[in-house]
PDB file of C-alpha atoms in Angstrom:
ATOM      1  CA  UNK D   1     -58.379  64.932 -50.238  1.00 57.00           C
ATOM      2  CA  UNK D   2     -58.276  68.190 -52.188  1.00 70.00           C
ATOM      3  CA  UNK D   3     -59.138  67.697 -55.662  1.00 87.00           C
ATOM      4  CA  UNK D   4     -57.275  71.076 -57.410  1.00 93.00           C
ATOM      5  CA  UNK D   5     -54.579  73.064 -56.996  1.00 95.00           C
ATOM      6  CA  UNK D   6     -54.737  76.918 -57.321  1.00 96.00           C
ATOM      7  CA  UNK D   7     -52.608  80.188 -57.711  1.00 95.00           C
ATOM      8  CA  UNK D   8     -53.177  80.620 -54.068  1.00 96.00           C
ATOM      9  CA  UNK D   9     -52.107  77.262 -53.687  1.00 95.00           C
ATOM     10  CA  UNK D  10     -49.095  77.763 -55.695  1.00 95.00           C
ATOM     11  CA  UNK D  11     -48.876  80.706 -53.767  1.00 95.00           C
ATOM     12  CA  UNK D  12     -48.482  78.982 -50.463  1.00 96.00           C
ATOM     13  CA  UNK D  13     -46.511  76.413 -51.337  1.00 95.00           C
ATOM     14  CA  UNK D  14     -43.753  78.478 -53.392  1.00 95.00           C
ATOM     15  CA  UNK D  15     -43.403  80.285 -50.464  1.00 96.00           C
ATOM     16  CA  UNK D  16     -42.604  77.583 -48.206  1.00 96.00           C
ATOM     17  CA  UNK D  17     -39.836  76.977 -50.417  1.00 96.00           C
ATOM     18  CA  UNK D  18     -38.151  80.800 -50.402  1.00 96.00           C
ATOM     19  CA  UNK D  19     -34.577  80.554 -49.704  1.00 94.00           C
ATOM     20  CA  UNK D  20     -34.250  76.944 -50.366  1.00 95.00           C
ATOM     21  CA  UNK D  21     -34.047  77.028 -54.100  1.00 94.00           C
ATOM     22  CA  UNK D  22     -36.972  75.313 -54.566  1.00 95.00           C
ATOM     23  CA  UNK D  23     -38.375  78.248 -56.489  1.00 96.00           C
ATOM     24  CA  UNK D  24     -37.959  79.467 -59.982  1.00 96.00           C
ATOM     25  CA  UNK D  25     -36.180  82.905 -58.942  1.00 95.00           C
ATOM     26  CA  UNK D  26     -33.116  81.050 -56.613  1.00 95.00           C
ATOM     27  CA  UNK D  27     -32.612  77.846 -58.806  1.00 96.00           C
ATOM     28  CA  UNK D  28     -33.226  79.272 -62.269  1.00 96.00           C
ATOM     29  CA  UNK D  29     -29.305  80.354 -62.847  1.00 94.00           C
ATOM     30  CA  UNK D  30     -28.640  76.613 -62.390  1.00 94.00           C
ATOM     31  CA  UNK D  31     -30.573  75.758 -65.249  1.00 96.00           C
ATOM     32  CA  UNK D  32     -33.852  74.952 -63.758  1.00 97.00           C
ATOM     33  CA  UNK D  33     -37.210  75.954 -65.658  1.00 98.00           C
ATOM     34  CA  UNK D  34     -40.481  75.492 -63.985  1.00 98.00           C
ATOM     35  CA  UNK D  35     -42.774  72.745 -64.957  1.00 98.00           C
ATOM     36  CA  UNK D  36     -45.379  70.569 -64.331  1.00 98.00           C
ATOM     37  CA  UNK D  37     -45.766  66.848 -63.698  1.00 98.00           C
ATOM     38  CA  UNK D  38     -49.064  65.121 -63.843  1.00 98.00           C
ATOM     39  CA  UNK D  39     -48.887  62.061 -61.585  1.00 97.00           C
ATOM     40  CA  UNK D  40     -52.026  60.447 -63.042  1.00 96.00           C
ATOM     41  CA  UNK D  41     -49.936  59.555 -66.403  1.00 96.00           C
ATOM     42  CA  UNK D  42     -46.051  60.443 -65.981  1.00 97.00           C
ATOM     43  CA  UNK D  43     -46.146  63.306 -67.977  1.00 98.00           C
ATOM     44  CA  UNK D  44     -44.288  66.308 -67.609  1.00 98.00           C
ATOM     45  CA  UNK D  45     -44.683  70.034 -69.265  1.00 97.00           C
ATOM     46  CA  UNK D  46     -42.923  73.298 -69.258  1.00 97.00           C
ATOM     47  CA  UNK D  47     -44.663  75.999 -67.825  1.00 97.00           C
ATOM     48  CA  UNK D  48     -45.608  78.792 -70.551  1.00 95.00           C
ATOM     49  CA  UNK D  49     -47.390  81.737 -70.593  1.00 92.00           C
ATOM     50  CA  UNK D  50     -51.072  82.505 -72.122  1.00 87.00           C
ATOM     51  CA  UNK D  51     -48.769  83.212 -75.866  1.00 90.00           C
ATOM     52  CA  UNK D  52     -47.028  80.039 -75.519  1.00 90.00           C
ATOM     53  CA  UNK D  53     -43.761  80.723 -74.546  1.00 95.00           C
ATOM     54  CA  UNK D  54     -41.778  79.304 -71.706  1.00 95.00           C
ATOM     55  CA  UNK D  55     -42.587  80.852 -68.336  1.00 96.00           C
ATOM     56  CA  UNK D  56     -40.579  82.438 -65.933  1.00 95.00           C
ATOM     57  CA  UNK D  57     -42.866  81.085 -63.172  1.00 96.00           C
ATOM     58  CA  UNK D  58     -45.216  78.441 -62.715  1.00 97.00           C
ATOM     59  CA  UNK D  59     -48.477  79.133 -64.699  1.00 96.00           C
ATOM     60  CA  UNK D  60     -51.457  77.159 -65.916  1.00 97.00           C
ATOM     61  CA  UNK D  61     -51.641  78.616 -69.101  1.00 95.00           C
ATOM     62  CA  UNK D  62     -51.135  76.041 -71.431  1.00 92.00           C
ATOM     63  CA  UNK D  63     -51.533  72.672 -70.023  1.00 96.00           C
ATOM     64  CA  UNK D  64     -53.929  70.269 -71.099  1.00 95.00           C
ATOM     65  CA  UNK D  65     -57.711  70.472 -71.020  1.00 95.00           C
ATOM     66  CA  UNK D  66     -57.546  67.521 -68.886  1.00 96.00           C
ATOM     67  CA  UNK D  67     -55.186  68.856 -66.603  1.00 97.00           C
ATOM     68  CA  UNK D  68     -57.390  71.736 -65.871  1.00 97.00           C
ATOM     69  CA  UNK D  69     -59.878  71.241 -63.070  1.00 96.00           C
ATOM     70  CA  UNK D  70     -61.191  74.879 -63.493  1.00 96.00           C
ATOM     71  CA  UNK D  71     -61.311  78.246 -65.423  1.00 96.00           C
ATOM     72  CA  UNK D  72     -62.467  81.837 -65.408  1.00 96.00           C
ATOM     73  CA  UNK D  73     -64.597  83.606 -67.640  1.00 97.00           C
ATOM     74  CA  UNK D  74     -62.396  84.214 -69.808  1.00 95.00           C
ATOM     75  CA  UNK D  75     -61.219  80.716 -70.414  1.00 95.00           C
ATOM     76  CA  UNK D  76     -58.056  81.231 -68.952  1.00 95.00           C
ATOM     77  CA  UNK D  77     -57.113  77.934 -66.405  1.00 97.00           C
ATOM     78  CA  UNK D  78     -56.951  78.923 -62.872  1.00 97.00           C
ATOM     79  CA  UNK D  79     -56.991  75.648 -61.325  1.00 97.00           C
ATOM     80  CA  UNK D  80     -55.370  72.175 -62.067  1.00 98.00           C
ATOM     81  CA  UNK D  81     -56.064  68.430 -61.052  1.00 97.00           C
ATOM     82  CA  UNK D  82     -54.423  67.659 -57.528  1.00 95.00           C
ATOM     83  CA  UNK D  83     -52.558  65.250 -59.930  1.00 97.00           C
ATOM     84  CA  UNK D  84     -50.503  67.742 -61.368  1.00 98.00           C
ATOM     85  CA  UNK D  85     -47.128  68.554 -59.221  1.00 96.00           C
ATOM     86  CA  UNK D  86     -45.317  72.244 -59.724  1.00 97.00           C
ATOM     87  CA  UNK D  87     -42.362  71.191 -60.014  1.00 98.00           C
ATOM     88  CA  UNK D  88     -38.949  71.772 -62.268  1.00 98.00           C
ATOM     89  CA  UNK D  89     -37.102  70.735 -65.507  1.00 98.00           C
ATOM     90  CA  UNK D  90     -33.262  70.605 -66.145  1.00 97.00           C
ATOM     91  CA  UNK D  91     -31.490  68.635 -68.473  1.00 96.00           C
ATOM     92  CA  UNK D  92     -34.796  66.696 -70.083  1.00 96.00           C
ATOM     93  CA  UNK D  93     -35.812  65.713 -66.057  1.00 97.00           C
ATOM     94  CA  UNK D  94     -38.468  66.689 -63.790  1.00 98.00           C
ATOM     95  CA  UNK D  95     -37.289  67.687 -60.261  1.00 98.00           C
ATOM     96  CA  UNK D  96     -40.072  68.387 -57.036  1.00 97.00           C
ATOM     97  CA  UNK D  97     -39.387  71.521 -55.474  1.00 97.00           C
ATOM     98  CA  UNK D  98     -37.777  69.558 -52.632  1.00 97.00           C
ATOM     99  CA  UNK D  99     -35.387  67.892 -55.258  1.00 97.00           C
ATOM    100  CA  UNK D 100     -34.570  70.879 -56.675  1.00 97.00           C
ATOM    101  CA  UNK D 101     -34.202  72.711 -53.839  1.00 96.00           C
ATOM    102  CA  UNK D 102     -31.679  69.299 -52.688  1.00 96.00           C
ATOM    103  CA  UNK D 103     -29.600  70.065 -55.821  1.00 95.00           C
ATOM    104  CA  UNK D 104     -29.224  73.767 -55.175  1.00 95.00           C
ATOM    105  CA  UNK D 105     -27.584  73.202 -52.038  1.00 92.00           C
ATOM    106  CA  UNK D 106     -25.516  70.688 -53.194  1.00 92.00           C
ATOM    107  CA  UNK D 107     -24.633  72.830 -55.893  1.00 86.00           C
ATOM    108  CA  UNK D 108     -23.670  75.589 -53.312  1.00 83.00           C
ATOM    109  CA  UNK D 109     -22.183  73.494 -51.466  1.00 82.00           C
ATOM    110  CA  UNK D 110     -19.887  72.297 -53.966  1.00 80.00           C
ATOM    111  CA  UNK D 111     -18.691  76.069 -55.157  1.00 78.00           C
ATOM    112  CA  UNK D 112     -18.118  76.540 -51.205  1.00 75.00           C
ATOM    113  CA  UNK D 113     -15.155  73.813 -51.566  1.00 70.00           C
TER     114      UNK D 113
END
């Protein structure tokens, strides 16, 4: 079993998801912001930028040290446990990619009626 995650990684996977709305660009007009959920103790976390602001994407900046399986030389995380889940947040919950990619069609769906 892999024991990280990486941007190529995240990469990969977010791809898989294009045109599903299982990524941030298709699903964020529905009130979706990307996050992270760490499966080793239930918590979740917005994703934010190296300054600390919300993200527009997924990105490691600003998780926890121990949430962070490795780093460049800068510091700067580039890799996270295989714990932690990319995932989304909307209305205080965290949604999988495949959940929120569930409630974008069903959202569709419903302004198709």
């Amino acid at each position: 079993m892999r024991q990280m995650m990486t941007y190529d990684d995240l990469s990969e996977v977010s791809a898989s998801f294009r045109d599903t709305g299982g990524v941030s660009e298709e699903n964020r007009s529905l009130g979706f912001r990307p996050a992270f959920f760490n499966r080793d103790n239930g918590r979740f976390l917005m994703a934010c930028n190296a300054e600390g602001t919300p993200a527009a994407v997924h990105q490691f900046d600003g998780l926890p040290d121990d949430w962070v399986a490795g780093r460049d030389q800068s510091g700067r995380p580039v890799a996270v446990k295989a714990s932690v889940v990319a995932g989304f947040v909307r209305g205080g919950c965290f949604y999988t990619r495949e959940q929120a990619a569930q409630l974008v069609q069903w959202e569709l769906d419903k302004l198709a009626c």
